[in-house]
Amino acid sequence: MDINFEIEQEIGVLSESARAWTKELNLVSWNGAKAKLDIRDWSPAHEKMGKGVTLTQEEAEALYDLLGKYLGK
């Protein structure tokens, strides 16, 4: 099964590995669906990807609140 994706917005890089892959936060549309926030590892030209996590707007807001509590902000 082919997975189609479109990175609609590159938001930022969280880290970079020794092999030049980057862990990124992006807005990604998967198989033509509405874009979601996405955290995953990407190869330098975005032709390969690792496993990741996608979040709806509501899930991202809940994560933001939880991280704020965890980090004491």
Coordinates of C-alpha atoms in Angstrom, one line a residue:
M1 CA 0.0 0.0 0.0
D2 CA 1.4 3.4 -1.0
I3 CA 1.3 6.2 1.5
N4 CA 1.0 9.6 0.0
F5 CA 1.9 12.7 1.9
E6 CA 2.3 16.4 1.5
I7 CA 4.2 18.5 3.9
E8 CA 2.0 21.7 3.9
Q9 CA 4.1 23.6 6.4
E10 CA 7.6 22.9 7.8
I11 CA 7.3 24.3 11.4
G12 CA 10.7 23.4 12.9
V13 CA 13.5 20.9 13.6
L14 CA 13.6 19.4 17.1
S15 CA 16.9 17.6 16.7
E16 CA 19.4 16.1 14.2
S17 CA 20.9 12.6 14.3
A18 CA 24.5 11.6 13.4
R19 CA 23.3 10.3 10.1
A20 CA 21.8 13.8 9.2
W21 CA 18.1 12.8 9.7
T22 CA 16.1 15.4 11.5
K23 CA 13.2 15.0 14.0
E24 CA 10.7 17.6 12.8
L25 CA 7.4 19.2 13.6
N26 CA 5.4 19.7 10.4
L27 CA 1.9 20.1 9.2
V28 CA 1.3 17.1 7.0
S29 CA -1.6 15.8 4.9
W30 CA -1.6 12.0 4.7
N31 CA -3.4 10.4 1.7
G32 CA -5.2 13.6 0.8
A33 CA -6.8 14.0 4.3
K34 CA -6.9 17.2 6.3
A35 CA -3.4 18.1 7.4
K36 CA -2.4 17.3 11.0
L37 CA 0.6 18.2 13.2
D38 CA 3.2 15.6 12.7
I39 CA 6.4 14.7 14.7
R40 CA 8.8 12.2 13.0
D41 CA 12.3 11.6 11.7
W42 CA 13.0 12.6 8.1
S43 CA 15.9 11.9 5.8
P44 CA 17.6 15.1 4.5
A45 CA 15.5 15.4 1.3
H46 CA 12.3 14.2 2.9
E47 CA 12.2 11.2 0.7
K48 CA 12.2 8.7 3.6
M49 CA 10.7 8.9 7.0
G50 CA 10.6 7.1 10.3
K51 CA 7.7 6.3 12.5
G52 CA 6.0 9.3 14.0
V53 CA 3.0 10.8 15.8
T54 CA 0.2 12.8 14.2
L55 CA -1.9 15.1 16.3
T56 CA -5.2 16.9 15.6
Q57 CA -5.5 20.5 16.7
E58 CA -7.3 19.4 19.9
E59 CA -4.7 16.8 20.7
A60 CA -1.9 19.4 20.1
E61 CA -3.6 21.8 22.5
A62 CA -3.9 19.1 25.1
L63 CA -0.2 18.2 24.7
Y64 CA 0.7 21.9 25.0
D65 CA -1.2 22.1 28.3
L66 CA 0.3 18.9 29.7
L67 CA 3.9 20.0 28.7
G68 CA 3.3 23.3 30.4
K69 CA 2.3 21.6 33.6
Y70 CA 5.2 19.1 33.3
L71 CA 7.8 21.8 32.7
G72 CA 6.3 24.1 35.3
K73 CA 5.2 26.9 33.0

